[in-house]
Structure formats: structure tokens, C-alpha cells
Amino acid sequence: MLKHKKLLSALLAALMLFTVTGCGGNTDGDAEEGGSGDAGVSSWEETANMSATDETDEELYEQAIAEGGEVTLYSISSRCEKVAEAFMAKYPEIKCTAFDISTNELLDKVTREHEAGQYVADVVHIKDQDGSLYNEYVKNKIFYLYQPADIFAHIDPSYTETATPLYIELTQLFYNAETYPDGSPITNIWQLTLPEWKGKIMMQNPLDNVSWGSWITGFCVGDVPDQLAAAYKELTGEELVLSDGCANAGYEFLKRLHDNEPIYTSSSDEIAESVGTPGQPDPPVGFCASSKLRKNEDNGWVLAPVNLYPTTGIPAINTLYVVEGCQHPAAAKLLIRFMMGGIDGDTSGYEPFNTLGGWPVRDDIEPAEGSTPYSELNVSPFDPDQIYVEYNTVRDFWQMLG
């Protein structure tokens, strides 16, 4: 699993020792105010000019050529190959090598390489599902946030406090639009806990997947429990009564959802197919990745998303990082700018990601045709610190439910 509080404690200790004594981390100068951590400014960080926000594409291109004309991307998306091809078409003097790697494998690989001082990846594209990337990698200066001012002027600051965001996906509830042509049979999230939906809700087991563990955690933190309690009263006309062991309305919702015997599967594709296949008299509803909506046409599905009230949960924000000690920091920064859509009107680096079920973080890039505007969706804020702190507590609660 991606949860690294225990798994990576030894690795992180070694990494911190390495950054003090190894070639990538000799410190000089005082610790930065409000920076990624308190370890001071490393020689690599200073040479790579990681705090720069005003570099132009032209300047970075020249620097990238001078540093070797190469850049390596580790990505959780198969679309990274298209990005690499488009990048090399625009910047022909730089070779871009992209690797499509699963989330767990990517983080394990880049961590072990960094520990060994083998700087293969320059840029990492991944999702900080549970706050561990920010709390364990950014704060410890293993990953760096590159945040160019000209591009970030078009991004809501709430997305940029702890990450360099690329695009947003969701875990959404879907229904069969053929069976329910007048709209979703469920609109209020508490309807999922009613007897008529017992055994007819598909999802992945939060115990098997860190993204799902994070998703359920999102219902139990911040203002979401209060929103859930209010939504319950709107649906039933009654005040919500918490069961023993339920600290707030979020835990109560999870308990009742669990008691309604959801059907667990191992993949979003399986859920999307089960829900969206036409010709079903009584199909289930199911939670899966919003990106599956783009497969409707190719697979003949009739999958339709639900804008659940009061919330569909926390977002899954795709993020970009520069790896500490990497050999091609200028090319890494240029690639990040390119993937984020640049500033010159050429969005070819972002276009592979701009599909149904995904939303741009930039206010000057239109989402894919047919997308519901993100501003109209009921989505809870992602707070990496809250999710990180409460993750194990909520996951253990779900496990205790049996």
C-alpha cells in the first residue's frame, strides 16, 4: 500500500542522512521561511534554482540543452507517452523518456533510487491521495514543488499551497442512464443507506487501496460531518442520531453504507462496466473513477455521473514534482510548464489529460466538451494534513465494521 508512515520510516531516516552527507544535499545558508522543510537550502536546490518563479520557456530550453538535453518522467498515466512525443516535437533538442508506472511501484522505485543516489527520474506525475507525499516527501525535500508565477496566476491558490497541481479527478457515483432516463435515482448521499439499495452499491474496498481509504477519510474531517448531518435532516426531517463508536456524522454515514452491504470489486473498470452496460432491468449504482466516463463511447456504456449532495467526497488531484538531486532540473521545469499547458497558447502537453472525467486546474483552459463545470460539483476540499493525520483512524474504523 501507498501508506508510508510505517513502511518508509527507515527509508526516510536514511534519506535524511543522505541529504546531509551525500552529493545531493550539502546544506549552506539558513532554513527557508515557509519552505518545503527546515533542512536549509541544499547545494543542489540552489544550483537548480528551485525557488525561481519567473524563468521563461526560452531560458529553460537553453539551460536544458546545456545540462545534457534529456529529461525523464515517471507517470501514473499511460498518456505520458503522448506527452513525451509532443514535448520532443516542440523541443527537438531534448530527449524525453516517459515511464508509465502504477502508483505503488512508482513511489517505491523513485524512493529506492533516491536513497541509493541514483537519480533516474527528473519529474514525477502522481496523486497525493492521503497527504503522505506532502508530509513525507515535500516537507523532507525529497520532492520539490516548481510553481512558475505566470502559469500559477491562472490557478486557485487553494490548490497550490501544498502541491503543483496538473488536473483533477473524482471518485463519483454513477448510474445507468438507460434504466433511469429521467436522471439519477439517488441525489442525497444518505439515500445510499436506505434498504432499497442494500447489496446494489458497487465500490472498491477502502482496506485494499489508499485512494479509497483517503476517500472515506474525507467524509470524517473538516466541515463535512456537519454538512452530512444537515443533509440527513433534509432527507428525513429528523436529526441524525449517532451510533455507538461514531464520532460524527461522517463515521455514521460510513457505518450505514457498510451495513448496506456494498459489492466490492478490484477495479473502476469493472464497476463502470457493471453499472453502465445497457439492457439491464435493475442495474446497480457504483462509485468509480470519474475518468471512466470517457470510455462510454468506445464500450457502448450508458454510464452517467451523480452530483451527490452534499458532497461526492474529496478530489483526486494529479500532481507534479521535481525529484531532489535530479540531473536535469532545467529540463524538468520546462517539462512541468509544458504539461501544465504552457503560457504561449500551445496546450499540446496538457491535451492528453483534458478528457471527460477530468478537470483543468487552470481558469484559462476549457474542460473537455460535455464536462459539467467543476464549480457546479459538490466536492469537499482536500486538506493533506487532516487526511494524513486521520487516515489510519478512519481506515481502522471501517475494518472494525467487519
mmCIF file of N, CA, C and O in Angstrom, residues 155-227:
data_model
loop_
_atom_site.group_PDB
_atom_site.id
_atom_site.type_symbol
_atom_site.label_atom_id
_atom_site.label_comp_id
_atom_site.label_asym_id
_atom_site.label_seq_id
_atom_site.Cartn_x
_atom_site.Cartn_y
_atom_site.Cartn_z
ATOM 1 N N ILE A 155 -4.367 29.702 -11.493
ATOM 2 C CA ILE A 155 -4.786 28.569 -10.659
ATOM 3 C C ILE A 155 -5.219 29.079 -9.296
ATOM 4 O O ILE A 155 -4.543 29.908 -8.687
ATOM 5 N N ASP A 156 -6.343 28.584 -8.816
ATOM 6 C CA ASP A 156 -6.832 28.934 -7.484
ATOM 7 C C ASP A 156 -5.752 28.586 -6.448
ATOM 8 O O ASP A 156 -5.283 27.443 -6.387
ATOM 9 N N PRO A 157 -5.340 29.545 -5.614
ATOM 10 C CA PRO A 157 -4.286 29.286 -4.627
ATOM 11 C C PRO A 157 -4.592 28.134 -3.676
ATOM 12 O O PRO A 157 -3.665 27.555 -3.096
ATOM 13 N N SER A 158 -5.857 27.796 -3.497
ATOM 14 C CA SER A 158 -6.189 26.687 -2.599
ATOM 15 C C SER A 158 -5.639 25.359 -3.110
ATOM 16 O O SER A 158 -5.459 24.417 -2.341
ATOM 17 N N TYR A 159 -5.371 25.277 -4.421
ATOM 18 C CA TYR A 159 -4.805 24.056 -4.991
ATOM 19 C C TYR A 159 -3.285 24.034 -4.934
ATOM 20 O O TYR A 159 -2.671 22.987 -5.171
ATOM 21 N N THR A 160 -2.658 25.169 -4.675
ATOM 22 C CA THR A 160 -1.213 25.272 -4.846
ATOM 23 C C THR A 160 -0.445 25.400 -3.535
ATOM 24 O O THR A 160 0.772 25.510 -3.552
ATOM 25 N N GLU A 161 -1.146 25.389 -2.405
ATOM 26 C CA GLU A 161 -0.471 25.569 -1.121
ATOM 27 C C GLU A 161 0.490 24.421 -0.815
ATOM 28 O O GLU A 161 1.538 24.635 -0.205
ATOM 29 N N THR A 162 0.135 23.215 -1.238
ATOM 30 C CA THR A 162 0.953 22.050 -0.884
ATOM 31 C C THR A 162 1.328 21.204 -2.090
ATOM 32 O O THR A 162 1.864 20.108 -1.928
ATOM 33 N N ALA A 163 1.052 21.684 -3.313
ATOM 34 C CA ALA A 163 1.293 20.849 -4.487
ATOM 35 C C ALA A 163 1.416 21.708 -5.741
ATOM 36 O O ALA A 163 1.009 22.872 -5.764
ATOM 37 N N THR A 164 1.985 21.130 -6.772
ATOM 38 C CA THR A 164 1.912 21.669 -8.122
ATOM 39 C C THR A 164 0.864 20.842 -8.852
ATOM 40 O O THR A 164 1.135 19.710 -9.277
ATOM 41 N N PRO A 165 -0.366 21.361 -8.967
ATOM 42 C CA PRO A 165 -1.465 20.547 -9.482
ATOM 43 C C PRO A 165 -1.483 20.506 -11.011
ATOM 44 O O PRO A 165 -1.163 21.506 -11.676
ATOM 45 N N LEU A 166 -1.874 19.376 -11.561
ATOM 46 C CA LEU A 166 -1.978 19.219 -13.009
ATOM 47 C C LEU A 166 -3.439 19.214 -13.450
ATOM 48 O O LEU A 166 -3.863 20.020 -14.258
ATOM 49 N N TYR A 167 -4.220 18.270 -12.924
ATOM 50 C CA TYR A 167 -5.652 18.239 -13.202
ATOM 51 C C TYR A 167 -6.353 17.465 -12.107
ATOM 52 O O TYR A 167 -5.715 16.815 -11.271
ATOM 53 N N ILE A 168 -7.679 17.551 -12.094
ATOM 54 C CA ILE A 168 -8.485 16.987 -11.017
ATOM 55 C C ILE A 168 -9.333 15.833 -11.527
ATOM 56 O O ILE A 168 -9.926 15.908 -12.603
ATOM 57 N N GLU A 169 -9.392 14.769 -10.772
ATOM 58 C CA GLU A 169 -10.338 13.673 -10.992
ATOM 59 C C GLU A 169 -11.124 13.455 -9.699
ATOM 60 O O GLU A 169 -10.750 13.962 -8.641
ATOM 61 N N LEU A 170 -12.193 12.699 -9.798
ATOM 62 C CA LEU A 170 -13.036 12.430 -8.641
ATOM 63 C C LEU A 170 -13.344 10.950 -8.537
ATOM 64 O O LEU A 170 -13.250 10.208 -9.519
ATOM 65 N N THR A 171 -13.732 10.524 -7.348
ATOM 66 C CA THR A 171 -14.441 9.265 -7.174
ATOM 67 C C THR A 171 -15.919 9.633 -7.159
ATOM 68 O O THR A 171 -16.392 10.261 -6.210
ATOM 69 N N GLN A 172 -16.620 9.280 -8.239
ATOM 70 C CA GLN A 172 -18.013 9.694 -8.385
ATOM 71 C C GLN A 172 -18.960 8.499 -8.340
ATOM 72 O O GLN A 172 -18.581 7.376 -8.683
ATOM 73 N N LEU A 173 -20.199 8.778 -7.947
ATOM 74 C CA LEU A 173 -21.258 7.786 -8.048
ATOM 75 C C LEU A 173 -21.814 7.829 -9.473
ATOM 76 O O LEU A 173 -22.056 8.891 -10.022
ATOM 77 N N PHE A 174 -21.990 6.638 -10.072
ATOM 78 C CA PHE A 174 -22.534 6.535 -11.423
ATOM 79 C C PHE A 174 -23.792 5.671 -11.422
ATOM 80 O O PHE A 174 -23.934 4.769 -10.588
ATOM 81 N N TYR A 175 -24.684 5.963 -12.376
ATOM 82 C CA TYR A 175 -25.891 5.169 -12.554
ATOM 83 C C TYR A 175 -26.072 4.855 -14.031
ATOM 84 O O TYR A 175 -25.350 5.376 -14.900
ATOM 85 N N ASN A 176 -27.032 3.988 -14.341
ATOM 86 C CA ASN A 176 -27.320 3.566 -15.705
ATOM 87 C C ASN A 176 -28.377 4.488 -16.301
ATOM 88 O O ASN A 176 -29.541 4.480 -15.886
ATOM 89 N N ALA A 177 -27.959 5.317 -17.274
ATOM 90 C CA ALA A 177 -28.851 6.333 -17.832
ATOM 91 C C ALA A 177 -29.957 5.735 -18.695
ATOM 92 O O ALA A 177 -30.987 6.384 -18.914
ATOM 93 N N GLU A 178 -29.784 4.527 -19.170
ATOM 94 C CA GLU A 178 -30.851 3.867 -19.948
ATOM 95 C C GLU A 178 -31.984 3.431 -19.015
ATOM 96 O O GLU A 178 -33.166 3.635 -19.317
ATOM 97 N N THR A 179 -31.623 2.851 -17.905
ATOM 98 C CA THR A 179 -32.627 2.397 -16.947
ATOM 99 C C THR A 179 -33.313 3.575 -16.262
ATOM 100 O O THR A 179 -34.510 3.510 -15.953
ATOM 101 N N TYR A 180 -32.555 4.640 -16.045
ATOM 102 C CA TYR A 180 -33.094 5.826 -15.367
ATOM 103 C C TYR A 180 -32.969 7.040 -16.298
ATOM 104 O O TYR A 180 -32.111 7.924 -16.090
ATOM 105 N N PRO A 181 -33.809 7.119 -17.338
ATOM 106 C CA PRO A 181 -33.685 8.208 -18.321
ATOM 107 C C PRO A 181 -34.038 9.581 -17.764
ATOM 108 O O PRO A 181 -33.661 10.602 -18.360
ATOM 109 N N ASP A 182 -34.737 9.623 -16.647
ATOM 110 C CA ASP A 182 -35.143 10.907 -16.077
ATOM 111 C C ASP A 182 -34.133 11.457 -15.071
ATOM 112 O O ASP A 182 -34.376 12.487 -14.436
ATOM 113 N N GLY A 183 -33.023 10.776 -14.924
ATOM 114 C CA GLY A 183 -31.993 11.237 -14.004
ATOM 115 C C GLY A 183 -31.685 10.230 -12.924
ATOM 116 O O GLY A 183 -32.326 9.167 -12.822
ATOM 117 N N SER A 184 -30.718 10.543 -12.113
ATOM 118 C CA SER A 184 -30.242 9.615 -11.093
ATOM 119 C C SER A 184 -31.335 9.264 -10.085
ATOM 120 O O SER A 184 -32.063 10.149 -9.614
ATOM 121 N N PRO A 185 -31.429 7.994 -9.714
ATOM 122 C CA PRO A 185 -32.378 7.603 -8.664
ATOM 123 C C PRO A 185 -31.904 8.021 -7.275
ATOM 124 O O PRO A 185 -32.649 7.910 -6.306
ATOM 125 N N ILE A 186 -30.668 8.479 -7.204
ATOM 126 C CA ILE A 186 -30.082 8.914 -5.933
ATOM 127 C C ILE A 186 -29.500 10.304 -6.121
ATOM 128 O O ILE A 186 -28.766 10.556 -7.080
ATOM 129 N N THR A 187 -29.841 11.204 -5.242
ATOM 130 C CA THR A 187 -29.250 12.538 -5.275
ATOM 131 C C THR A 187 -28.624 12.897 -3.929
ATOM 132 O O THR A 187 -27.537 13.453 -3.871
ATOM 133 N N ASN A 188 -29.299 12.573 -2.837
ATOM 134 C CA ASN A 188 -28.784 12.805 -1.489
ATOM 135 C C ASN A 188 -27.966 11.584 -1.074
ATOM 136 O O ASN A 188 -28.416 10.440 -1.199
ATOM 137 N N ILE A 189 -26.764 11.806 -0.593
ATOM 138 C CA ILE A 189 -25.844 10.716 -0.294
ATOM 139 C C ILE A 189 -26.413 9.714 0.711
ATOM 140 O O ILE A 189 -26.094 8.525 0.680
ATOM 141 N N TRP A 190 -27.316 10.167 1.588
ATOM 142 C CA TRP A 190 -27.881 9.269 2.589
ATOM 143 C C TRP A 190 -28.843 8.249 1.978
ATOM 144 O O TRP A 190 -29.146 7.238 2.616
ATOM 145 N N GLN A 191 -29.306 8.491 0.759
ATOM 146 C CA GLN A 191 -30.161 7.504 0.095
ATOM 147 C C GLN A 191 -29.426 6.183 -0.118
ATOM 148 O O GLN A 191 -30.045 5.119 -0.233
ATOM 149 N N LEU A 192 -28.111 6.259 -0.174
ATOM 150 C CA LEU A 192 -27.311 5.041 -0.333
ATOM 151 C C LEU A 192 -27.415 4.125 0.871
ATOM 152 O O LEU A 192 -27.058 2.947 0.796
ATOM 153 N N THR A 193 -27.900 4.655 1.984
ATOM 154 C CA THR A 193 -28.010 3.841 3.201
ATOM 155 C C THR A 193 -29.414 3.285 3.391
ATOM 156 O O THR A 193 -29.671 2.608 4.398
ATOM 157 N N LEU A 194 -30.328 3.550 2.443
ATOM 158 C CA LEU A 194 -31.697 3.070 2.553
ATOM 159 C C LEU A 194 -31.800 1.598 2.146
ATOM 160 O O LEU A 194 -30.997 1.094 1.352
ATOM 161 N N PRO A 195 -32.802 0.877 2.679
ATOM 162 C CA PRO A 195 -32.919 -0.563 2.412
ATOM 163 C C PRO A 195 -33.011 -0.932 0.936
ATOM 164 O O PRO A 195 -32.512 -1.991 0.535
ATOM 165 N N GLU A 196 -33.642 -0.070 0.106
ATOM 166 C CA GLU A 196 -33.811 -0.443 -1.308
ATOM 167 C C GLU A 196 -32.499 -0.523 -2.083
ATOM 168 O O GLU A 196 -32.460 -1.059 -3.186
ATOM 169 N N TRP A 197 -31.411 -0.006 -1.503
ATOM 170 C CA TRP A 197 -30.118 -0.075 -2.179
ATOM 171 C C TRP A 197 -29.176 -1.074 -1.518
ATOM 172 O O TRP A 197 -27.991 -1.129 -1.880
ATOM 173 N N LYS A 198 -29.701 -1.869 -0.612
ATOM 174 C CA LYS A 198 -28.853 -2.861 0.041
ATOM 175 C C LYS A 198 -28.365 -3.883 -0.980
ATOM 176 O O LYS A 198 -29.150 -4.453 -1.742
ATOM 177 N N GLY A 199 -27.047 -4.080 -1.042
ATOM 178 C CA GLY A 199 -26.464 -5.040 -1.978
ATOM 179 C C GLY A 199 -26.465 -4.576 -3.417
ATOM 180 O O GLY A 199 -26.205 -5.377 -4.318
ATOM 181 N N LYS A 200 -26.706 -3.283 -3.657
ATOM 182 C CA LYS A 200 -26.776 -2.777 -5.028
ATOM 183 C C LYS A 200 -25.853 -1.577 -5.241
ATOM 184 O O LYS A 200 -26.031 -0.808 -6.168
ATOM 185 N N ILE A 201 -24.863 -1.448 -4.372
ATOM 186 C CA ILE A 201 -23.900 -0.358 -4.473
ATOM 187 C C ILE A 201 -22.514 -0.966 -4.679
ATOM 188 O O ILE A 201 -22.063 -1.774 -3.872
ATOM 189 N N MET A 202 -21.839 -0.584 -5.762
ATOM 190 C CA MET A 202 -20.523 -1.128 -6.057
ATOM 191 C C MET A 202 -19.440 -0.108 -5.696
ATOM 192 O O MET A 202 -19.612 1.093 -5.874
ATOM 193 N N MET A 203 -18.320 -0.620 -5.203
ATOM 194 C CA MET A 203 -17.186 0.230 -4.846
ATOM 195 C C MET A 203 -15.969 -0.663 -4.644
ATOM 196 O O MET A 203 -16.069 -1.894 -4.675
ATOM 197 N N GLN A 204 -14.828 -0.062 -4.451
ATOM 198 C CA GLN A 204 -13.646 -0.818 -4.060
ATOM 199 C C GLN A 204 -13.511 -0.784 -2.544
ATOM 200 O O GLN A 204 -13.966 0.160 -1.890
ATOM 201 N N ASN A 205 -12.893 -1.805 -1.998
ATOM 202 C CA ASN A 205 -12.742 -1.897 -0.551
ATOM 203 C C ASN A 205 -11.700 -0.885 -0.073
ATOM 204 O O ASN A 205 -10.552 -0.921 -0.510
ATOM 205 N N PRO A 206 -12.079 0.030 0.819
ATOM 206 C CA PRO A 206 -11.111 1.022 1.322
ATOM 207 C C PRO A 206 -9.913 0.411 2.020
ATOM 208 O O PRO A 206 -8.897 1.085 2.200
ATOM 209 N N LEU A 207 -10.005 -0.851 2.422
ATOM 210 C CA LEU A 207 -8.881 -1.503 3.080
ATOM 211 C C LEU A 207 -7.830 -1.959 2.081
ATOM 212 O O LEU A 207 -6.697 -2.267 2.460
ATOM 213 N N ASP A 208 -8.178 -2.010 0.799
ATOM 214 C CA ASP A 208 -7.272 -2.537 -0.220
ATOM 215 C C ASP A 208 -6.561 -1.458 -1.024
ATOM 216 O O ASP A 208 -5.658 -1.768 -1.803
ATOM 217 N N ASN A 209 -6.950 -0.209 -0.852
ATOM 218 C CA ASN A 209 -6.498 0.824 -1.769
ATOM 219 C C ASN A 209 -6.397 2.141 -1.020
ATOM 220 O O ASN A 209 -7.370 2.584 -0.400
ATOM 221 N N VAL A 210 -5.227 2.785 -1.081
ATOM 222 C CA VAL A 210 -5.034 4.015 -0.308
ATOM 223 C C VAL A 210 -5.928 5.145 -0.782
ATOM 224 O O VAL A 210 -6.370 5.980 0.012
ATOM 225 N N SER A 211 -6.228 5.186 -2.081
ATOM 226 C CA SER A 211 -7.091 6.262 -2.577
ATOM 227 C C SER A 211 -8.498 6.127 -2.012
ATOM 228 O O SER A 211 -9.146 7.126 -1.673
ATOM 229 N N TRP A 212 -8.969 4.889 -1.872
ATOM 230 C CA TRP A 212 -10.300 4.680 -1.300
ATOM 231 C C TRP A 212 -10.288 4.905 0.206
ATOM 232 O O TRP A 212 -11.248 5.411 0.784
ATOM 233 N N GLY A 213 -9.191 4.535 0.862
ATOM 234 C CA GLY A 213 -9.065 4.839 2.279
ATOM 235 C C GLY A 213 -9.074 6.337 2.530
ATOM 236 O O GLY A 213 -9.666 6.822 3.497
ATOM 237 N N SER A 214 -8.432 7.076 1.638
ATOM 238 C CA SER A 214 -8.422 8.528 1.756
ATOM 239 C C SER A 214 -9.803 9.105 1.484
ATOM 240 O O SER A 214 -10.235 10.066 2.129
ATOM 241 N N TRP A 215 -10.485 8.517 0.499
ATOM 242 C CA TRP A 215 -11.823 8.998 0.137
ATOM 243 C C TRP A 215 -12.784 8.876 1.320
ATOM 244 O O TRP A 215 -13.508 9.815 1.643
ATOM 245 N N ILE A 216 -12.795 7.742 2.007
ATOM 246 C CA ILE A 216 -13.702 7.609 3.148
ATOM 247 C C ILE A 216 -13.272 8.525 4.296
ATOM 248 O O ILE A 216 -14.105 9.034 5.045
ATOM 249 N N THR A 217 -11.963 8.762 4.417
ATOM 250 C CA THR A 217 -11.481 9.672 5.458
ATOM 251 C C THR A 217 -12.024 11.076 5.249
ATOM 252 O O THR A 217 -12.345 11.792 6.209
ATOM 253 N N GLY A 218 -12.167 11.475 3.995
ATOM 254 C CA GLY A 218 -12.658 12.808 3.679
ATOM 255 C C GLY A 218 -14.038 13.103 4.219
ATOM 256 O O GLY A 218 -14.390 14.276 4.443
ATOM 257 N N PHE A 219 -14.846 12.075 4.454
ATOM 258 C CA PHE A 219 -16.189 12.287 4.996
ATOM 259 C C PHE A 219 -16.179 12.584 6.499
ATOM 260 O O PHE A 219 -17.194 13.019 7.048
ATOM 261 N N CYS A 220 -15.043 12.357 7.144
ATOM 262 C CA CYS A 220 -14.990 12.439 8.608
ATOM 263 C C CYS A 220 -14.201 13.622 9.126
ATOM 264 O O CYS A 220 -14.025 13.765 10.348
ATOM 265 N N VAL A 221 -13.717 14.493 8.235
ATOM 266 C CA VAL A 221 -12.859 15.588 8.665
ATOM 267 C C VAL A 221 -13.437 16.939 8.221
ATOM 268 O O VAL A 221 -14.313 17.008 7.352
ATOM 269 N N GLY A 222 -12.914 18.009 8.832
ATOM 270 C CA GLY A 222 -13.316 19.355 8.449
ATOM 271 C C GLY A 222 -14.791 19.618 8.705
ATOM 272 O O GLY A 222 -15.369 19.175 9.704
ATOM 273 N N ASP A 223 -15.408 20.346 7.763
ATOM 274 C CA ASP A 223 -16.822 20.700 7.885
ATOM 275 C C ASP A 223 -17.752 19.648 7.302
ATOM 276 O O ASP A 223 -18.981 19.784 7.399
ATOM 277 N N VAL A 224 -17.190 18.604 6.713
ATOM 278 C CA VAL A 224 -18.024 17.616 6.012
ATOM 279 C C VAL A 224 -19.007 16.918 6.946
ATOM 280 O O VAL A 224 -20.176 16.742 6.593
ATOM 281 N N PRO A 225 -18.608 16.493 8.152
ATOM 282 C CA PRO A 225 -19.601 15.858 9.041
ATOM 283 C C PRO A 225 -20.815 16.741 9.314
ATOM 284 O O PRO A 225 -21.954 16.243 9.352
ATOM 285 N N ASP A 226 -20.600 18.040 9.503
ATOM 286 C CA ASP A 226 -21.735 18.948 9.730
ATOM 287 C C ASP A 226 -22.622 19.021 8.491
ATOM 288 O O ASP A 226 -23.861 19.069 8.594
ATOM 289 N N GLN A 227 -22.015 19.031 7.315
ATOM 290 C CA GLN A 227 -22.787 19.043 6.071
ATOM 291 C C GLN A 227 -23.600 17.758 5.926
ATOM 292 O O GLN A 227 -24.757 17.787 5.485
#
